[in-house]
Tab-separated table of C-alpha atoms and ligand atoms in Angstrom:
chain	number	residue	atom	x	y	z
A	1	MET	CA	4.948	39.361	44.539
A	2	PRO	CA	8.823	39.625	44.024
A	3	ASN	CA	10.136	41.423	41.274
A	4	ARG	CA	10.627	39.412	38.306
A	5	CYS	CA	11.812	40.111	34.550
A	6	VAL	CA	9.283	39.021	32.012
A	7	ASP	CA	10.680	39.065	28.206
A	8	LEU	CA	7.775	39.806	25.908
A	9	ARG	CA	10.175	41.096	23.002
A	10	SER	CA	9.352	38.166	20.947
A	11	ASP	CA	9.308	34.311	20.719
A	12	THR	CA	12.977	34.481	19.192
A	13	VAL	CA	14.335	34.970	22.771
A	14	THR	CA	13.223	31.187	24.259
A	15	GLN	CA	15.907	29.137	25.532
A	16	PRO	CA	16.419	25.485	24.082
A	17	THR	CA	14.795	23.139	26.432
A	18	LEU	CA	16.840	20.271	28.313
A	19	LYS	CA	15.307	17.471	25.745
A	20	MET	CA	16.987	19.706	23.220
A	21	ARG	CA	20.333	20.166	24.913
A	22	GLU	CA	20.441	16.440	25.470
A	23	ALA	CA	19.388	15.324	21.557
A	24	MET	CA	22.049	17.967	20.473
A	25	MET	CA	24.835	16.183	22.818
A	26	TYR	CA	24.284	12.791	21.445
A	27	ALA	CA	23.227	13.639	18.022
A	28	GLU	CA	24.513	11.351	14.979
A	29	VAL	CA	26.132	13.468	12.379
A	30	GLY	CA	27.654	13.564	8.898
A	31	ASP	CA	28.704	15.985	6.186
A	32	ASP	CA	25.371	17.783	5.273
A	33	CYS	CA	26.594	19.006	1.909
A	34	ALA	CA	27.119	15.653	0.834
A	35	GLY	CA	23.921	14.796	2.237
A	36	GLU	CA	25.216	12.715	4.791
A	37	ASP	CA	23.955	13.924	8.100
A	38	PRO	CA	21.313	11.351	9.204
A	39	THR	CA	19.762	13.886	11.636
A	40	VAL	CA	19.266	16.473	9.281
A	41	ASN	CA	17.810	14.101	6.706
A	42	ARG	CA	15.428	12.715	9.751
A	43	LEU	CA	14.391	16.621	10.416
A	44	GLN	CA	14.111	17.199	6.789
A	45	SER	CA	11.656	14.101	6.308
A	46	LEU	CA	9.659	14.989	9.241
A	47	ALA	CA	9.183	18.605	8.263
A	48	ALA	CA	8.001	17.443	4.595
A	49	LYS	CA	5.709	14.835	6.206
A	50	LYS	CA	4.366	17.506	8.807
A	51	LEU	CA	3.549	19.965	5.842
A	52	GLY	CA	2.448	17.563	3.477
A	53	LYS	CA	5.202	18.322	0.670
A	54	GLN	CA	7.453	16.180	-1.076
A	55	ALA	CA	10.847	17.340	0.292
A	56	ALA	CA	12.395	19.914	2.886
A	57	LEU	CA	15.592	21.567	3.341
A	58	PHE	CA	17.252	22.500	6.450
A	59	VAL	CA	18.566	26.320	6.531
A	60	PRO	CA	19.832	28.497	9.318
A	61	THR	CA	17.482	31.043	9.577
A	62	GLY	CA	13.563	32.316	8.386
A	63	THR	CA	15.035	34.797	6.664
A	64	MET	CA	17.379	32.349	4.427
A	65	GLY	CA	14.295	30.322	4.225
A	66	ASN	CA	12.619	33.330	2.660
A	67	ASN	CA	15.497	33.969	0.605
A	68	VAL	CA	16.095	30.673	-1.103
A	69	ALA	CA	12.465	30.193	-1.716
A	70	VAL	CA	12.387	33.756	-3.635
A	71	LEU	CA	15.340	33.246	-5.586
A	72	THR	CA	14.375	29.696	-6.409
A	73	HIS	CA	11.124	30.755	-7.829
A	74	THR	CA	12.412	33.780	-9.415
A	75	ASN	CA	14.784	35.313	-12.021
A	76	THR	CA	16.610	38.676	-11.996
A	77	GLY	CA	14.615	41.594	-13.005
A	78	ASP	CA	11.478	39.654	-11.791
A	79	THR	CA	9.070	40.942	-9.358
A	80	VAL	CA	7.284	39.588	-6.302
A	81	ILE	CA	3.840	40.370	-4.880
A	82	LEU	CA	3.732	41.038	-1.164
A	83	ASP	CA	1.808	42.507	1.624
A	84	SER	CA	3.187	46.201	2.467
A	85	GLU	CA	3.975	45.129	6.119
A	86	ALA	CA	5.512	41.468	4.953
A	87	HIS	CA	8.688	40.453	7.002
A	88	ILE	CA	10.462	39.766	3.803
A	89	TYR	CA	9.806	43.144	2.754
A	90	TYR	CA	10.299	45.087	6.144
A	91	TYR	CA	12.810	42.923	8.103
A	92	GLU	CA	15.154	41.007	5.737
A	93	CYS	CA	17.778	43.872	4.880
A	94	GLY	CA	16.277	44.220	1.077
A	95	ALA	CA	17.884	40.664	0.584
A	96	ILE	CA	15.559	39.375	-2.457
A	97	SER	CA	16.635	42.625	-4.423
A	98	ALA	CA	20.121	42.678	-3.254
A	99	LEU	CA	20.533	39.246	-3.890
A	100	GLY	CA	18.248	38.326	-6.366
A	101	GLY	CA	17.740	41.361	-8.197
A	102	VAL	CA	14.240	40.920	-7.697
A	103	MET	CA	11.606	43.749	-6.971
A	104	PRO	CA	8.765	43.820	-4.703
A	105	ILE	CA	5.408	45.213	-5.497
A	106	THR	CA	3.517	45.675	-2.114
A	107	ILE	CA	-0.236	45.184	-1.683
A	108	ASP	CA	-1.873	47.154	1.328
A	109	SER	CA	-4.022	44.993	3.329
A	110	GLU	CA	-5.864	45.105	6.818
A	111	ASP	CA	-5.380	41.808	7.965
A	112	GLY	CA	-1.889	40.711	5.961
A	113	CYS	CA	-3.211	38.963	3.044
A	114	PRO	CA	-2.734	40.997	-0.303
A	115	ASP	CA	-6.119	42.285	-1.626
A	116	PRO	CA	-6.992	39.790	-4.565
A	117	ASP	CA	-8.345	42.193	-6.851
A	118	GLN	CA	-5.496	44.480	-6.857
A	119	THR	CA	-3.075	41.125	-7.055
A	120	GLU	CA	-5.290	39.953	-9.954
A	121	PHE	CA	-4.623	43.874	-11.297
A	122	TYR	CA	-0.979	43.554	-11.315
A	123	LEU	CA	-0.905	40.313	-12.897
A	124	GLN	CA	-2.862	40.976	-15.757
A	125	ARG	CA	-0.877	43.512	-16.991
A	126	ASP	CA	0.904	43.619	-20.390
A	127	PRO	CA	4.392	41.529	-19.456
A	128	ILE	CA	6.064	43.448	-22.386
A	129	ARG	CA	5.911	46.952	-20.702
A	130	PHE	CA	5.775	45.828	-17.108
A	131	PRO	CA	7.898	43.748	-15.338
A	132	LYS	CA	7.059	40.135	-14.926
A	133	ILE	CA	5.718	38.980	-11.860
A	134	SER	CA	7.099	35.501	-10.809
A	135	LEU	CA	6.160	34.844	-7.312
A	136	ILE	CA	3.312	35.769	-4.748
A	137	CYS	CA	4.315	35.796	-1.229
A	138	LEU	CA	1.948	35.348	1.808
A	139	GLU	CA	2.820	35.506	5.694
A	140	ASN	CA	0.675	33.198	8.308
A	141	THR	CA	0.544	34.157	11.065
A	142	HIS	CA	1.647	37.682	9.963
A	143	ASN	CA	4.069	39.595	12.157
A	144	ARG	CA	3.406	43.123	11.832
A	145	ARG	CA	-0.267	43.056	11.680
A	146	GLY	CA	-0.353	41.496	15.343
A	147	GLY	CA	0.392	37.969	14.753
A	148	ARG	CA	-2.932	37.592	13.066
A	149	ALA	CA	-3.824	33.926	11.489
A	150	ILE	CA	-4.997	34.341	7.628
A	151	SER	CA	-7.635	32.142	6.700
A	152	LEU	CA	-7.716	29.176	4.394
A	153	GLU	CA	-10.518	30.594	2.677
A	154	GLN	CA	-8.478	33.695	1.724
A	155	MET	CA	-5.373	31.474	1.263
A	156	ARG	CA	-7.182	29.577	-1.597
A	157	ILE	CA	-8.544	32.693	-3.079
A	158	MET	CA	-4.921	33.634	-3.439
A	159	GLN	CA	-4.074	30.189	-4.634
A	160	SER	CA	-6.633	30.234	-7.208
A	161	ILE	CA	-5.706	33.437	-8.605
A	162	ALA	CA	-2.018	32.343	-8.739
A	163	GLU	CA	-2.945	29.351	-10.814
A	164	ARG	CA	-4.875	31.155	-13.325
A	165	TYR	CA	-1.831	33.061	-14.126
A	166	ASN	CA	0.607	30.209	-13.700
A	167	VAL	CA	2.462	31.950	-11.151
A	168	PRO	CA	3.574	29.933	-7.645
A	169	VAL	CA	2.979	31.026	-4.098
A	170	HIS	CA	5.306	31.313	-1.294
A	171	LEU	CA	4.689	31.152	2.186
A	172	ASP	CA	6.584	32.942	4.982
A	173	GLY	CA	5.257	30.350	7.595
A	174	ALA	CA	8.050	31.535	10.348
A	175	ARG	CA	4.777	30.777	12.817
A	176	ILE	CA	2.702	28.507	10.689
A	177	PHE	CA	1.936	26.215	13.734
A	178	ASN	CA	0.541	29.217	15.473
A	179	ALA	CA	-1.766	29.805	12.675
A	180	ALA	CA	-3.063	26.133	12.319
A	181	HIS	CA	-3.696	26.347	16.181
A	182	ALA	CA	-5.806	29.636	15.590
A	183	LEU	CA	-7.531	28.600	12.552
A	184	GLY	CA	-8.219	24.728	14.052
A	185	VAL	CA	-6.756	23.154	11.035
A	186	GLN	CA	-3.459	21.073	10.556
A	187	ALA	CA	-0.296	22.788	9.336
A	188	LYS	CA	-0.566	20.936	5.988
A	189	ASP	CA	-3.874	21.929	5.232
A	190	ILE	CA	-2.251	25.618	4.783
A	191	ALA	CA	0.884	24.368	3.252
A	192	ASP	CA	-1.718	22.734	0.712
A	193	CYS	CA	-2.851	26.524	-0.433
A	194	VAL	CA	1.013	27.142	-1.682
A	195	ASP	CA	3.849	25.910	-3.480
A	196	SER	CA	6.551	26.292	-0.875
A	197	VAL	CA	6.851	27.126	2.759
A	198	SER	CA	9.414	28.337	5.115
A	199	PHE	CA	8.880	27.991	9.033
A	200	CYS	CA	10.773	28.186	12.068
A	201	LEU	CA	12.145	26.123	14.641
A	202	SER	CA	13.677	28.895	16.617
A	203	LYS	CA	10.548	31.047	17.463
A	204	GLY	CA	7.493	29.518	19.545
A	205	LEU	CA	8.738	25.936	19.208
A	206	SER	CA	12.170	27.075	21.225
A	207	ALA	CA	14.848	25.654	19.222
A	208	PRO	CA	18.251	27.478	19.400
A	209	VAL	CA	18.427	27.964	15.628
A	210	GLY	CA	17.183	26.539	12.425
A	211	SER	CA	14.072	26.934	9.773
A	212	LEU	CA	12.778	24.392	6.946
A	213	LEU	CA	11.918	25.334	3.589
A	214	VAL	CA	9.513	22.835	2.130
A	215	GLY	CA	7.948	22.155	-1.384
A	216	SER	CA	8.146	19.843	-4.321
A	217	GLY	CA	11.015	17.466	-5.076
A	218	ASP	CA	12.334	19.624	-7.876
A	219	PHE	CA	12.031	22.839	-6.055
A	220	ILE	CA	13.876	21.741	-3.057
A	221	ALA	CA	16.642	19.951	-5.595
A	222	LYS	CA	16.972	23.637	-6.880
A	223	ALA	CA	16.745	25.251	-3.569
A	224	VAL	CA	19.779	23.209	-2.334
A	225	GLN	CA	21.912	25.135	-4.898
A	226	VAL	CA	20.705	28.438	-3.984
A	227	ARG	CA	21.047	27.771	-0.150
A	228	ARG	CA	24.730	26.753	-1.094
A	229	ARG	CA	25.305	30.122	-2.880
A	230	LEU	CA	24.166	31.963	0.176
A	231	GLY	CA	26.407	30.563	2.281
A	232	GLY	CA	23.824	28.005	3.941
A	233	GLY	CA	25.407	24.772	3.294
A	234	MET	CA	26.301	23.545	6.370
A	235	ARG	CA	28.433	20.322	7.630
A	236	GLN	CA	27.637	18.548	11.081
A	237	SER	CA	24.460	20.534	11.544
A	238	GLY	CA	22.788	17.680	12.832
A	239	ILE	CA	24.130	18.972	16.175
A	240	ILE	CA	21.221	21.706	15.774
A	241	ALA	CA	19.006	19.671	13.728
A	242	ALA	CA	18.602	17.357	16.622
A	243	ALA	CA	16.918	20.068	18.717
A	244	GLY	CA	14.880	20.921	15.918
A	245	ILE	CA	13.464	17.474	15.839
A	246	VAL	CA	12.659	17.813	19.476
A	247	ALA	CA	10.877	21.029	18.557
A	248	LEU	CA	8.775	19.532	15.830
A	249	THR	CA	7.706	16.629	17.813
A	250	GLU	CA	7.193	17.926	21.249
A	251	MET	CA	6.890	21.598	21.275
A	252	VAL	CA	3.726	22.429	18.564
A	253	ASP	CA	0.931	21.357	20.719
A	254	ARG	CA	1.890	23.751	23.673
A	255	LEU	CA	1.713	26.929	21.561
A	256	VAL	CA	-1.747	27.006	22.561
A	257	ASP	CA	-0.479	27.865	26.068
A	258	ASP	CA	1.014	30.825	24.325
A	259	HIS	CA	-2.123	31.735	22.521
A	260	GLU	CA	-4.194	31.491	25.824
A	261	ASN	CA	-1.441	33.791	27.709
A	262	ALA	CA	-1.907	36.577	24.713
A	263	GLN	CA	-5.633	36.339	25.315
A	264	TYR	CA	-5.453	37.042	28.751
A	265	LEU	CA	-2.771	39.838	28.604
A	266	ALA	CA	-5.055	41.488	25.574
A	267	LYS	CA	-8.004	41.208	27.943
A	268	GLU	CA	-6.307	42.905	30.974
A	269	LEU	CA	-4.890	45.689	28.966
A	270	ALA	CA	-8.436	46.123	27.210
A	271	GLU	CA	-9.636	47.472	30.406
A	272	ILE	CA	-8.052	50.752	29.647
A	273	ASP	CA	-10.317	52.212	27.385
A	274	LYS	CA	-8.181	54.405	25.676
A	275	LEU	CA	-5.939	51.837	24.158
A	276	GLU	CA	-9.351	50.892	22.315
A	277	LEU	CA	-8.143	46.986	22.168
A	278	ASN	CA	-10.093	44.511	20.270
A	279	LEU	CA	-9.683	41.087	21.580
A	280	THR	CA	-10.576	39.470	18.276
A	281	ASP	CA	-7.692	41.257	16.592
A	282	PHE	CA	-5.213	38.868	18.510
A	283	HIS	CA	-5.302	35.437	17.237
A	284	THR	CA	-2.075	33.854	18.592
A	285	ASN	CA	1.070	34.578	20.696
A	286	MET	CA	1.062	38.526	19.882
A	287	VAL	CA	-0.688	41.457	21.375
A	288	VAL	CA	-0.256	44.917	19.768
A	289	ILE	CA	-0.969	47.995	21.519
A	290	ASN	CA	-1.299	51.628	20.120
A	291	VAL	CA	-0.099	53.957	22.667
A	292	GLN	CA	-0.632	57.113	20.637
A	293	ASN	CA	-3.958	58.193	22.916
A	294	ILE	CA	-2.028	57.746	26.121
A	295	GLY	CA	0.588	60.370	25.469
A	296	ILE	CA	3.832	58.288	25.025
A	297	THR	CA	5.768	57.072	22.029
A	298	ALA	CA	6.169	53.409	21.514
A	299	PRO	CA	10.153	53.494	21.790
A	300	GLU	CA	9.679	55.746	24.890
A	301	PHE	CA	7.138	53.183	26.564
A	302	VAL	CA	9.579	50.129	25.730
A	303	LYS	CA	12.102	52.190	27.614
A	304	ILE	CA	10.099	52.622	30.824
A	305	ALA	CA	8.521	49.382	30.583
A	306	SER	CA	12.030	47.727	30.783
A	307	LYS	CA	13.237	49.682	33.712
A	308	HIS	CA	10.171	47.570	35.355
A	309	ASP	CA	11.707	44.713	34.374
A	310	ILE	CA	9.281	44.097	31.540
A	311	ARG	CA	10.859	43.781	28.136
A	312	THR	CA	8.731	44.868	24.932
A	313	SER	CA	9.339	45.816	21.530
A	314	TYR	CA	7.742	48.336	19.088
A	315	PHE	CA	6.839	48.360	15.639
A	316	ASP	CA	6.787	52.068	14.934
A	317	GLN	CA	6.152	55.549	16.607
A	318	ASP	CA	2.896	54.188	18.014
A	319	ARG	CA	2.819	50.467	18.128
A	320	ILE	CA	4.208	48.248	20.971
A	321	ARG	CA	4.131	44.506	20.584
A	322	LEU	CA	4.087	41.816	23.214
A	323	VAL	CA	5.055	38.490	22.433
A	324	THR	CA	3.923	35.351	24.645
A	325	ASN	CA	6.446	32.475	24.527
A	326	HIS	CA	7.598	29.065	26.439
A	327	ASP	CA	9.649	30.882	28.744
A	328	VAL	CA	6.890	33.171	30.138
A	329	SER	CA	4.603	31.603	32.676
A	330	ARG	CA	0.933	32.205	33.369
A	331	GLU	CA	2.019	33.820	36.341
A	332	ASP	CA	4.885	35.832	34.716
A	333	VAL	CA	1.893	36.971	32.254
A	334	GLU	CA	-0.213	37.920	34.954
A	335	TYR	CA	2.423	39.694	36.702
A	336	ALA	CA	3.299	41.557	33.571
A	337	ALA	CA	-0.270	42.531	32.983
A	338	ASP	CA	-0.632	44.228	36.256
A	339	VAL	CA	2.770	46.282	35.857
A	340	LEU	CA	2.083	47.357	32.459
A	341	VAL	CA	-1.842	48.342	33.260
A	342	LYS	CA	-0.102	50.301	36.530
A	343	LEU	CA	2.549	51.869	34.426
A	344	ILE	CA	-0.133	52.793	31.654
A	345	ARG	CA	-2.548	54.315	33.963
A	346	SER	CA	0.337	56.377	35.772
A	347	ILE	CA	1.545	57.714	32.309
A	348	MET	CA	-2.506	58.821	31.498
A	349	ASN	CA	-2.221	60.668	34.954
B	1	LIG	N1	10.941	37.830	13.178
B	1	LIG	C1	11.549	38.536	14.260
B	1	LIG	C2	12.205	39.567	13.475
B	1	LIG	O1	13.030	39.755	12.536
B	1	LIG	C3	11.184	40.868	13.480
B	1	LIG	C4	10.694	38.649	15.630
B	1	LIG	O2	11.107	38.911	16.505
B	1	LIG	O3	9.289	38.527	15.120
B	1	LIG	N2	9.602	35.644	8.864
B	1	LIG	C5	8.662	36.089	9.936
B	1	LIG	C6	7.362	36.155	9.741
B	1	LIG	C7	9.395	36.445	11.329
B	1	LIG	O4	8.544	37.198	12.383
B	1	LIG	C8	10.801	36.209	11.278
B	1	LIG	C9	11.545	36.834	12.363
B	1	LIG	C10	11.539	35.862	10.259
B	1	LIG	C11	10.618	35.443	9.075
B	1	LIG	C12	13.081	35.487	10.175
B	1	LIG	O5	13.396	34.566	11.041
B	1	LIG	P1	14.645	34.816	11.354
B	1	LIG	O6	14.990	35.675	12.342
B	1	LIG	O7	15.294	33.145	11.737
B	1	LIG	O8	15.901	35.057	10.337
């Protein structure tokens, strides 16, 4: 088999498709800050409809989508409940605190959904002495929990607690369509459990840039101002929204291929007993392996694998993340699995 480079670092590395590039070329555009970009307006309507919400707002990144949501739902000095490994907490450079004066309360979990009892414990505290909790943030699929899909049942439990305490719920649904495939439901069924959702076009759906924030009409009307404050008011952004429309209409159904490829990869790696992989832990397009038992650190492993042209990333000292995506074919995955299994066996010997 000829040598090939297989990039499993993330689904963010995907290239836009030819159709996306053509759509960008011919996109009809206008000044979106004046609400005059017909392509952005079309994408926003499509997104709102697909997620069953009243309105949507196009933002440049998933990070901005989350931050616009948090800042719209909260006020300075408020707190937000999050899973301790949530992207908003872990990877967004402290934005909710730096930009919104909002403090996180993190709750540990096995699967990415904050424990309901613990959540309720915080919500029922005396608001005179303790900070006001204005928002619960969920993440589905959950990145640092291995692309795990959180069940509708768990989400509804969180929704009913939130309703009881009159606190809204925001979902970081960067990969909501992966979650929908894994759970065998529509994305709007997941969105129905929360007040707002941000989701990305630029991950498994392969668009070059762009995310959407969806919610009620009133919420999005406020969010427009927050987006502007964060510098996310764009002009002829229909150029990029055009690729997003292709992403949303043509790239959702094929995510199932990425899930099957991840399962294949996990199954091959599970042959190595020391990795102690449990295939049921991997629901979507990510496989996480813990290399602690094979006598190497995760950063070292990433370096060695890349010398063999298999690009991976790591979460911490022990855990490697492998992400299947549109630009990685079944043949690429078979090749990568073969190289990685041989590499791990050679490290163990
Ligand atoms: N995730 C990236 C990195 O930031 C870790 C990746 O490679 O997976 N929410 C979730 C759940 C995400 O995984 C990401 C990106 C974001 C939000 C942020 O999206 P962008 O990168 O568009 O700001």
